[in-house]
PDB file of C-alpha atoms and ligand atoms in Angstrom:
ATOM      1  CA  UNK A   1       2.680 -22.791 -34.437  1.00 40.00           C
ATOM      2  CA  UNK A   2       6.103 -24.202 -34.114  1.00 43.00           C
ATOM      3  CA  UNK A   3       7.778 -24.191 -30.706  1.00 51.00           C
ATOM      4  CA  UNK A   4      11.455 -23.380 -31.010  1.00 47.00           C
ATOM      5  CA  UNK A   5      14.140 -22.646 -28.340  1.00 47.00           C
ATOM      6  CA  UNK A   6      14.454 -18.717 -28.117  1.00 45.00           C
ATOM      7  CA  UNK A   7      17.367 -17.495 -30.115  1.00 46.00           C
ATOM      8  CA  UNK A   8      19.591 -14.833 -28.313  1.00 44.00           C
ATOM      9  CA  UNK A   9      18.006 -12.096 -29.921  1.00 44.00           C
ATOM     10  CA  UNK A  10      14.811 -13.290 -28.342  1.00 50.00           C
ATOM     11  CA  UNK A  11      15.979 -13.232 -24.576  1.00 66.00           C
ATOM     12  CA  UNK A  12      18.012  -9.883 -25.491  1.00 76.00           C
ATOM     13  CA  UNK A  13      17.223  -7.513 -22.712  1.00 92.00           C
ATOM     14  CA  UNK A  14      15.348  -9.582 -20.701  1.00 97.00           C
ATOM     15  CA  UNK A  15      16.139 -10.174 -17.199  1.00 98.00           C
ATOM     16  CA  UNK A  16      15.951 -13.630 -15.026  1.00 98.00           C
ATOM     17  CA  UNK A  17      13.368 -13.567 -12.591  1.00 98.00           C
ATOM     18  CA  UNK A  18      16.054 -13.049  -9.810  1.00 98.00           C
ATOM     19  CA  UNK A  19      17.304 -10.079 -11.433  1.00 98.00           C
ATOM     20  CA  UNK A  20      13.954  -8.850 -12.156  1.00 98.00           C
ATOM     21  CA  UNK A  21      13.051  -9.231  -8.386  1.00 98.00           C
ATOM     22  CA  UNK A  22      16.423  -7.433  -7.417  1.00 98.00           C
ATOM     23  CA  UNK A  23      15.772  -4.415  -9.921  1.00 98.00           C
ATOM     24  CA  UNK A  24      12.094  -4.175  -8.318  1.00 98.00           C
ATOM     25  CA  UNK A  25      13.556  -4.169  -4.701  1.00 98.00           C
ATOM     26  CA  UNK A  26      16.138  -1.283  -5.456  1.00 97.00           C
ATOM     27  CA  UNK A  27      12.899   0.925  -5.334  1.00 97.00           C
ATOM     28  CA  UNK A  28      13.324   0.569  -1.433  1.00 96.00           C
ATOM     29  CA  UNK A  29      15.399   3.555  -1.887  1.00 95.00           C
ATOM     30  CA  UNK A  30      12.212   5.955  -3.104  1.00 96.00           C
ATOM     31  CA  UNK A  31       9.785   4.151  -0.658  1.00 97.00           C
ATOM     32  CA  UNK A  32       8.012   6.442   1.878  1.00 97.00           C
ATOM     33  CA  UNK A  33       9.505   4.973   4.873  1.00 96.00           C
ATOM     34  CA  UNK A  34      12.302   7.849   4.292  1.00 96.00           C
ATOM     35  CA  UNK A  35       9.762  10.808   3.886  1.00 98.00           C
ATOM     36  CA  UNK A  36      10.325  13.405   6.534  1.00 97.00           C
ATOM     37  CA  UNK A  37       6.575  12.960   7.904  1.00 98.00           C
ATOM     38  CA  UNK A  38       7.217   9.144   8.682  1.00 97.00           C
ATOM     39  CA  UNK A  39      10.916   9.699  10.056  1.00 97.00           C
ATOM     40  CA  UNK A  40       9.528  12.315  12.557  1.00 97.00           C
ATOM     41  CA  UNK A  41       6.613  10.384  13.020  1.00 97.00           C
ATOM     42  CA  UNK A  42       8.408   7.296  13.997  1.00 97.00           C
ATOM     43  CA  UNK A  43      10.890   9.442  16.110  1.00 97.00           C
ATOM     44  CA  UNK A  44       8.164  10.167  18.428  1.00 97.00           C
ATOM     45  CA  UNK A  45       8.090  14.019  17.230  1.00 97.00           C
ATOM     46  CA  UNK A  46       4.765  14.142  15.630  1.00 97.00           C
ATOM     47  CA  UNK A  47       1.818  16.446  17.425  1.00 97.00           C
ATOM     48  CA  UNK A  48      -1.555  14.947  17.967  1.00 97.00           C
ATOM     49  CA  UNK A  49      -2.727  17.064  15.238  1.00 97.00           C
ATOM     50  CA  UNK A  50      -0.235  15.705  12.807  1.00 98.00           C
ATOM     51  CA  UNK A  51      -1.356  12.108  13.860  1.00 98.00           C
ATOM     52  CA  UNK A  52      -5.080  13.098  13.597  1.00 98.00           C
ATOM     53  CA  UNK A  53      -4.454  14.442  10.114  1.00 98.00           C
ATOM     54  CA  UNK A  54      -2.434  11.280   9.142  1.00 98.00           C
ATOM     55  CA  UNK A  55      -4.909   8.914  10.067  1.00 98.00           C
ATOM     56  CA  UNK A  56      -7.740  11.092   8.458  1.00 98.00           C
ATOM     57  CA  UNK A  57      -6.130  11.184   4.967  1.00 98.00           C
ATOM     58  CA  UNK A  58      -4.814   7.912   4.965  1.00 98.00           C
ATOM     59  CA  UNK A  59      -8.291   6.521   5.645  1.00 98.00           C
ATOM     60  CA  UNK A  60      -8.779   7.353   2.063  1.00 98.00           C
ATOM     61  CA  UNK A  61      -6.235   5.189   0.738  1.00 98.00           C
ATOM     62  CA  UNK A  62      -7.568   2.279   3.374  1.00 98.00           C
ATOM     63  CA  UNK A  63     -10.994   2.364   1.809  1.00 98.00           C
ATOM     64  CA  UNK A  64      -9.685   2.499  -2.128  1.00 98.00           C
ATOM     65  CA  UNK A  65      -7.347  -0.572  -1.448  1.00 98.00           C
ATOM     66  CA  UNK A  66     -10.155  -3.250  -1.851  1.00 98.00           C
ATOM     67  CA  UNK A  67     -11.615  -1.336  -4.906  1.00 98.00           C
ATOM     68  CA  UNK A  68      -8.233  -1.464  -6.694  1.00 98.00           C
ATOM     69  CA  UNK A  69      -8.128  -5.150  -5.695  1.00 98.00           C
ATOM     70  CA  UNK A  70     -11.309  -5.579  -7.100  1.00 98.00           C
ATOM     71  CA  UNK A  71     -10.025  -4.194 -10.481  1.00 98.00           C
ATOM     72  CA  UNK A  72      -7.444  -6.273 -10.733  1.00 98.00           C
ATOM     73  CA  UNK A  73      -9.734  -9.192 -10.223  1.00 98.00           C
ATOM     74  CA  UNK A  74     -11.853  -7.950 -12.997  1.00 98.00           C
ATOM     75  CA  UNK A  75      -9.097  -8.332 -15.200  1.00 98.00           C
ATOM     76  CA  UNK A  76      -7.187 -11.079 -14.033  1.00 98.00           C
ATOM     77  CA  UNK A  77      -8.280 -14.026 -16.234  1.00 98.00           C
ATOM     78  CA  UNK A  78      -6.783 -16.767 -14.030  1.00 98.00           C
ATOM     79  CA  UNK A  79      -9.173 -18.344 -11.089  1.00 98.00           C
ATOM     80  CA  UNK A  80      -6.245 -19.702  -9.216  1.00 98.00           C
ATOM     81  CA  UNK A  81      -4.850 -16.119  -8.850  1.00 98.00           C
ATOM     82  CA  UNK A  82      -8.296 -14.726  -8.347  1.00 98.00           C
ATOM     83  CA  UNK A  83      -8.866 -17.310  -5.420  1.00 98.00           C
ATOM     84  CA  UNK A  84      -5.717 -16.153  -3.364  1.00 97.00           C
ATOM     85  CA  UNK A  85      -6.040 -12.580  -4.453  1.00 98.00           C
ATOM     86  CA  UNK A  86      -9.801 -11.993  -3.163  1.00 98.00           C
ATOM     87  CA  UNK A  87      -8.385 -12.435   0.319  1.00 97.00           C
ATOM     88  CA  UNK A  88      -7.015  -8.885   0.187  1.00 97.00           C
ATOM     89  CA  UNK A  89     -10.819  -7.932  -0.176  1.00 98.00           C
ATOM     90  CA  UNK A  90     -12.129  -9.551   3.185  1.00 97.00           C
ATOM     91  CA  UNK A  91      -9.121  -8.604   5.147  1.00 97.00           C
ATOM     92  CA  UNK A  92     -10.011  -4.962   4.304  1.00 97.00           C
ATOM     93  CA  UNK A  93     -13.901  -5.434   4.316  1.00 97.00           C
ATOM     94  CA  UNK A  94     -14.267  -8.270   6.708  1.00 97.00           C
ATOM     95  CA  UNK A  95     -16.713 -10.574   6.072  1.00 96.00           C
ATOM     96  CA  UNK A  96     -19.416  -9.203   8.555  1.00 96.00           C
ATOM     97  CA  UNK A  97     -20.183  -5.371   9.636  1.00 94.00           C
ATOM     98  CA  UNK A  98     -17.921  -4.402  12.434  1.00 94.00           C
ATOM     99  CA  UNK A  99     -14.699  -6.451  11.163  1.00 96.00           C
ATOM    100  CA  UNK A 100     -11.901  -6.032   8.926  1.00 97.00           C
ATOM    101  CA  UNK A 101      -8.982  -3.451   8.045  1.00 97.00           C
ATOM    102  CA  UNK A 102     -11.197  -0.550   7.490  1.00 98.00           C
ATOM    103  CA  UNK A 103     -13.161  -0.927  10.848  1.00 98.00           C
ATOM    104  CA  UNK A 104      -9.999  -1.262  12.522  1.00 97.00           C
ATOM    105  CA  UNK A 105      -8.479   1.796  10.783  1.00 98.00           C
ATOM    106  CA  UNK A 106     -11.781   3.718  11.966  1.00 98.00           C
ATOM    107  CA  UNK A 107     -11.254   2.665  15.426  1.00 98.00           C
ATOM    108  CA  UNK A 108      -7.756   3.954  15.367  1.00 98.00           C
ATOM    109  CA  UNK A 109      -9.297   7.281  14.103  1.00 98.00           C
ATOM    110  CA  UNK A 110     -11.645   7.312  17.075  1.00 98.00           C
ATOM    111  CA  UNK A 111      -8.855   6.788  19.246  1.00 98.00           C
ATOM    112  CA  UNK A 112      -6.787   9.652  17.749  1.00 98.00           C
ATOM    113  CA  UNK A 113      -9.866  11.963  18.591  1.00 98.00           C
ATOM    114  CA  UNK A 114     -11.346  11.808  15.262  1.00 98.00           C
ATOM    115  CA  UNK A 115     -15.313  11.869  14.984  1.00 98.00           C
ATOM    116  CA  UNK A 116     -16.419   8.340  13.090  1.00 97.00           C
ATOM    117  CA  UNK A 117     -19.200  10.382  10.819  1.00 97.00           C
ATOM    118  CA  UNK A 118     -16.335  12.826   9.405  1.00 98.00           C
ATOM    119  CA  UNK A 119     -13.790  10.438   9.064  1.00 98.00           C
ATOM    120  CA  UNK A 120     -15.944   8.146   6.842  1.00 98.00           C
ATOM    121  CA  UNK A 121     -17.380  11.275   5.079  1.00 98.00           C
ATOM    122  CA  UNK A 122     -13.755  12.021   4.242  1.00 98.00           C
ATOM    123  CA  UNK A 123     -14.602  15.500   5.707  1.00 97.00           C
ATOM    124  CA  UNK A 124     -10.842  15.997   6.381  1.00 96.00           C
ATOM    125  CA  UNK A 125      -9.385  14.786   2.896  1.00 98.00           C
ATOM    126  CA  UNK A 126      -6.828  17.166   1.407  1.00 98.00           C
ATOM    127  CA  UNK A 127      -6.846  17.186  -2.364  1.00 98.00           C
ATOM    128  CA  UNK A 128      -3.177  16.015  -2.992  1.00 98.00           C
ATOM    129  CA  UNK A 129      -4.207  12.680  -1.163  1.00 98.00           C
ATOM    130  CA  UNK A 130      -7.359  12.481  -3.033  1.00 98.00           C
ATOM    131  CA  UNK A 131      -5.544  12.585  -6.402  1.00 98.00           C
ATOM    132  CA  UNK A 132      -2.943  10.619  -5.318  1.00 98.00           C
ATOM    133  CA  UNK A 133      -5.055   7.653  -4.246  1.00 98.00           C
ATOM    134  CA  UNK A 134      -7.214   8.249  -7.126  1.00 98.00           C
ATOM    135  CA  UNK A 135      -4.271   7.762  -9.806  1.00 98.00           C
ATOM    136  CA  UNK A 136      -3.654   4.468  -8.004  1.00 98.00           C
ATOM    137  CA  UNK A 137      -6.994   3.326  -8.292  1.00 98.00           C
ATOM    138  CA  UNK A 138      -7.299   4.427 -12.266  1.00 98.00           C
ATOM    139  CA  UNK A 139      -3.899   3.045 -12.987  1.00 98.00           C
ATOM    140  CA  UNK A 140      -5.168  -0.667 -11.796  1.00 98.00           C
ATOM    141  CA  UNK A 141      -8.589   0.104 -13.598  1.00 98.00           C
ATOM    142  CA  UNK A 142      -6.830   1.132 -17.011  1.00 98.00           C
ATOM    143  CA  UNK A 143      -3.422  -0.900 -17.056  1.00 97.00           C
ATOM    144  CA  UNK A 144      -3.139  -5.027 -17.573  1.00 97.00           C
ATOM    145  CA  UNK A 145      -3.623  -6.677 -14.698  1.00 98.00           C
ATOM    146  CA  UNK A 146       0.242  -7.854 -14.034  1.00 98.00           C
ATOM    147  CA  UNK A 147       1.030  -4.139 -14.117  1.00 98.00           C
ATOM    148  CA  UNK A 148      -1.473  -3.408 -11.670  1.00 98.00           C
ATOM    149  CA  UNK A 149      -0.128  -6.221  -9.410  1.00 98.00           C
ATOM    150  CA  UNK A 150       3.327  -5.048  -9.736  1.00 98.00           C
ATOM    151  CA  UNK A 151       1.890  -1.901  -8.480  1.00 98.00           C
ATOM    152  CA  UNK A 152       1.400  -3.186  -5.468  1.00 98.00           C
ATOM    153  CA  UNK A 153       4.676  -4.610  -4.236  1.00 98.00           C
ATOM    154  CA  UNK A 154       5.705  -1.299  -2.345  1.00 98.00           C
ATOM    155  CA  UNK A 155       3.967  -3.600   0.206  1.00 96.00           C
ATOM    156  CA  UNK A 156       7.239  -5.919  -0.045  1.00 96.00           C
ATOM    157  CA  UNK A 157       8.871  -2.774   1.955  1.00 96.00           C
ATOM    158  CA  UNK A 158       5.973  -2.325   4.376  1.00 95.00           C
ATOM    159  CA  UNK A 159       6.616  -4.766   7.214  1.00 92.00           C
ATOM    160  CA  UNK A 160       9.682  -2.780   8.395  1.00 91.00           C
ATOM    161  CA  UNK A 161       7.838   0.328   8.351  1.00 93.00           C
ATOM    162  CA  UNK A 162       5.029  -1.069  10.279  1.00 93.00           C
ATOM    163  CA  UNK A 163       6.940  -2.685  13.093  1.00 93.00           C
ATOM    164  CA  UNK A 164       8.808   0.542  13.457  1.00 94.00           C
ATOM    165  CA  UNK A 165       5.504   2.185  13.690  1.00 95.00           C
ATOM    166  CA  UNK A 166       4.013   0.266  15.962  1.00 95.00           C
ATOM    167  CA  UNK A 167       7.241   0.391  18.393  1.00 95.00           C
ATOM    168  CA  UNK A 168       6.712   4.117  17.954  1.00 96.00           C
ATOM    169  CA  UNK A 169       3.297   4.287  18.774  1.00 96.00           C
ATOM    170  CA  UNK A 170       3.701   2.049  21.943  1.00 96.00           C
ATOM    171  CA  UNK A 171       6.901   3.990  23.051  1.00 97.00           C
ATOM    172  CA  UNK A 172       5.670   7.815  22.073  1.00 97.00           C
ATOM    173  CA  UNK A 173       2.190   8.106  21.848  1.00 98.00           C
ATOM    174  CA  UNK A 174       1.084   6.822  24.916  1.00 97.00           C
ATOM    175  CA  UNK A 175      -2.112   8.896  24.592  1.00 97.00           C
ATOM    176  CA  UNK A 176      -3.309   6.529  21.997  1.00 97.00           C
ATOM    177  CA  UNK A 177      -4.917   3.224  23.402  1.00 97.00           C
ATOM    178  CA  UNK A 178      -2.681   0.355  22.411  1.00 96.00           C
ATOM    179  CA  UNK A 179      -5.893  -1.822  21.313  1.00 95.00           C
ATOM    180  CA  UNK A 180      -6.586   0.673  18.565  1.00 97.00           C
ATOM    181  CA  UNK A 181      -3.403  -0.391  16.805  1.00 96.00           C
ATOM    182  CA  UNK A 182      -4.942  -3.677  15.656  1.00 94.00           C
ATOM    183  CA  UNK A 183      -4.557  -2.402  12.265  1.00 95.00           C
ATOM    184  CA  UNK A 184      -0.495  -2.293  12.029  1.00 94.00           C
ATOM    185  CA  UNK A 185      -0.649  -5.521  14.130  1.00 93.00           C
ATOM    186  CA  UNK A 186      -2.715  -7.490  11.388  1.00 92.00           C
ATOM    187  CA  UNK A 187      -0.644  -5.884   8.420  1.00 92.00           C
ATOM    188  CA  UNK A 188       2.422  -7.448   9.907  1.00 90.00           C
ATOM    189  CA  UNK A 189       1.366 -10.768   8.838  1.00 89.00           C
ATOM    190  CA  UNK A 190      -0.721  -9.761   5.813  1.00 92.00           C
ATOM    191  CA  UNK A 191       1.796  -7.631   4.027  1.00 94.00           C
ATOM    192  CA  UNK A 192       4.264 -10.240   3.563  1.00 94.00           C
ATOM    193  CA  UNK A 193       1.880 -12.778   2.497  1.00 95.00           C
ATOM    194  CA  UNK A 194       0.455 -10.420  -0.186  1.00 95.00           C
ATOM    195  CA  UNK A 195       3.761  -9.333  -1.374  1.00 97.00           C
ATOM    196  CA  UNK A 196       5.090 -12.788  -1.673  1.00 97.00           C
ATOM    197  CA  UNK A 197       2.041 -13.633  -3.875  1.00 98.00           C
ATOM    198  CA  UNK A 198       2.359 -10.348  -6.040  1.00 98.00           C
ATOM    199  CA  UNK A 199       6.273 -11.092  -6.633  1.00 98.00           C
ATOM    200  CA  UNK A 200       5.469 -14.719  -7.653  1.00 98.00           C
ATOM    201  CA  UNK A 201       3.066 -13.501 -10.418  1.00 98.00           C
ATOM    202  CA  UNK A 202       5.254 -10.774 -11.615  1.00 98.00           C
ATOM    203  CA  UNK A 203       8.536 -13.281 -11.647  1.00 98.00           C
ATOM    204  CA  UNK A 204       6.471 -15.611 -13.691  1.00 98.00           C
ATOM    205  CA  UNK A 205       4.311 -13.303 -16.151  1.00 98.00           C
ATOM    206  CA  UNK A 206       6.931 -10.756 -16.621  1.00 98.00           C
ATOM    207  CA  UNK A 207       9.058 -12.407 -19.091  1.00 98.00           C
ATOM    208  CA  UNK A 208       9.688  -9.956 -22.082  1.00 98.00           C
ATOM    209  CA  UNK A 209      11.777  -7.107 -21.743  1.00 98.00           C
ATOM    210  CA  UNK A 210       8.558  -4.788 -22.086  1.00 98.00           C
ATOM    211  CA  UNK A 211       6.696  -6.432 -19.648  1.00 98.00           C
ATOM    212  CA  UNK A 212       9.605  -6.403 -17.098  1.00 98.00           C
ATOM    213  CA  UNK A 213      10.148  -2.545 -17.877  1.00 98.00           C
ATOM    214  CA  UNK A 214       6.247  -2.134 -17.198  1.00 98.00           C
ATOM    215  CA  UNK A 215       6.445  -3.630 -14.060  1.00 98.00           C
ATOM    216  CA  UNK A 216       9.325  -1.617 -12.781  1.00 98.00           C
ATOM    217  CA  UNK A 217       7.612   1.356 -13.974  1.00 98.00           C
ATOM    218  CA  UNK A 218       4.338   0.409 -12.073  1.00 98.00           C
ATOM    219  CA  UNK A 219       6.203  -0.175  -8.671  1.00 98.00           C
ATOM    220  CA  UNK A 220       8.105   3.241  -9.396  1.00 98.00           C
ATOM    221  CA  UNK A 221       4.634   5.027  -9.892  1.00 98.00           C
ATOM    222  CA  UNK A 222       3.688   3.432  -6.853  1.00 98.00           C
ATOM    223  CA  UNK A 223       6.185   4.905  -4.881  1.00 98.00           C
ATOM    224  CA  UNK A 224       5.267   8.356  -5.982  1.00 98.00           C
ATOM    225  CA  UNK A 225       1.779   7.465  -5.187  1.00 98.00           C
ATOM    226  CA  UNK A 226       2.647   6.751  -1.553  1.00 98.00           C
ATOM    227  CA  UNK A 227       5.011   9.896  -1.523  1.00 98.00           C
ATOM    228  CA  UNK A 228       2.711  12.341  -2.978  1.00 98.00           C
ATOM    229  CA  UNK A 229       0.242  11.525  -0.223  1.00 98.00           C
ATOM    230  CA  UNK A 230       2.655  12.120   2.188  1.00 98.00           C
ATOM    231  CA  UNK A 231       3.628  15.363   0.757  1.00 98.00           C
ATOM    232  CA  UNK A 232       0.164  16.623   1.001  1.00 98.00           C
ATOM    233  CA  UNK A 233      -0.114  15.785   4.553  1.00 98.00           C
ATOM    234  CA  UNK A 234       3.179  17.259   5.716  1.00 98.00           C
ATOM    235  CA  UNK A 235       2.413  20.530   4.043  1.00 98.00           C
ATOM    236  CA  UNK A 236      -1.182  20.604   5.903  1.00 98.00           C
ATOM    237  CA  UNK A 237      -0.148  19.498   9.256  1.00 97.00           C
ATOM    238  CA  UNK A 238       3.698  19.508   9.620  1.00 94.00           C
ATOM    239  CA  UNK A 239       5.909  21.903  11.250  1.00 91.00           C
ATOM    240  CA  UNK A 240       5.981  25.396   9.096  1.00 78.00           C
TER     241      UNK A 240
HETATM  242  O1  PQQ B   1       1.475   2.285   6.024  1.00 80.83           O
HETATM  243  C1  PQQ B   1       2.029   1.884   4.990  1.00 80.83           C
HETATM  244  O2  PQQ B   1       3.058   2.392   5.074  1.00 80.83           O
HETATM  245  C2  PQQ B   1       1.332   1.201   3.937  1.00 80.83           C
HETATM  246  C3  PQQ B   1       1.898   0.998   2.987  1.00 80.83           C
HETATM  247  C4  PQQ B   1       1.403   0.248   2.113  1.00 80.83           C
HETATM  248  C5  PQQ B   1       2.349   0.150   1.040  1.00 80.83           C
HETATM  249  O3  PQQ B   1       3.454   0.153   0.808  1.00 80.83           O
HETATM  250  O4  PQQ B   1       1.622   0.292  -0.314  1.00 80.83           O
HETATM  251  C6  PQQ B   1       0.247  -0.374   2.076  1.00 80.83           C
HETATM  252  C7  PQQ B   1      -0.319  -0.501   3.515  1.00 80.83           C
HETATM  253  N1  PQQ B   1       0.390   0.515   4.416  1.00 80.83           N
HETATM  254  C8  PQQ B   1      -1.725  -0.851   3.775  1.00 80.83           C
HETATM  255  O5  PQQ B   1      -2.076  -0.864   5.005  1.00 80.83           O
HETATM  256  C9  PQQ B   1      -2.199  -1.777   2.863  1.00 80.83           C
HETATM  257  O6  PQQ B   1      -3.112  -2.382   3.226  1.00 80.83           O
HETATM  258  C10 PQQ B   1      -1.795  -1.830   1.860  1.00 80.83           C
HETATM  259  C11 PQQ B   1      -2.089  -2.469   0.517  1.00 80.83           C
HETATM  260  C12 PQQ B   1      -1.488  -2.170  -0.352  1.00 80.83           C
HETATM  261  C13 PQQ B   1      -1.409  -2.543  -2.031  1.00 80.83           C
HETATM  262  O7  PQQ B   1      -0.967  -1.555  -2.548  1.00 80.83           O
HETATM  263  O8  PQQ B   1      -1.885  -3.317  -2.432  1.00 80.83           O
HETATM  264  N2  PQQ B   1      -0.347  -1.200  -0.003  1.00 80.83           N
HETATM  265  C14 PQQ B   1      -0.849  -1.200   1.158  1.00 80.83           C
END
C-alpha cells in the first residue's frame, strides 16, 4: 500500500478535531438539564414523592452504566484505552462490598425513604425508564466501540448540572441527610475526567465524515435516552 497525502476529495466533508468537538458540544441544547423535571427539582419545587420516584428509577441507569462500560471494554482493541476506561467500572462497582457509586446511590435511596431491598429489586421501575436504559446498553453492545464511546459524551454536560443539583439538595431538600449526597460530590470530579478521555478518543478516531456523523448521532441518541427517562418519571410522579 502506498501512503500518499490525502487529495481534497478525501477530506471533503471531514471536520477538524476542533470542529467535531464544537459540533458535539452543541448537543448541550438537548441535554436533560433543560427537562422540566430537572428545572423544578433544581428550583426546590419537587415533592418528596417526586424525589423518591426519581431516585428509584435513576437507580436502573446507575446499575447499567458499568454493564455498558464492560460492553465498550469488550469491543475496544486497545490496551492503553481499556486501562483507563476500566476505572469507570470500579468507580461504580467499588473494589470492595459497601463501596462505589452504586452503593452511594443506594444510600441516597435510603436517605429519601426507599427500602434497600425494594430499590435493588427495581420494584419501582417504570417501563419507559427500563426501555430507555436498555436501549443505551444495547447500543453500546451492538455499535462500534468508538460510537459507543461517543454516546457517553453527555458527561461533558453533567458537571454543571451536578453542581446545581448538589446546591439545590443542600438548600431546599433539608429533609435529606447531606451525607447521602456523596454520589453527586464524587461525580463532580469523575465526570470531567471521564468525558475528557471520551472526547480524546472521538477526536483521534473519528477522522472520516462517516465516523464523525456516527459520533454526532450517537450523542444525539444518548440525549434522547436521558430525556426519555425523565419524561417517564415526570409523567408518573410530576404534577398533573
Ligand atoms: O445525573 C445526571 O444528570 C447524570 C448524567 C449522566 C450523563 O450525562 O450521561 C451521567 C450521570 N449522571 C452519572 O451519574 C454517571 O455516572 C454517568 C455515566 C455516564 C455515561 O454515559 O457513561 N453518564 C452519566
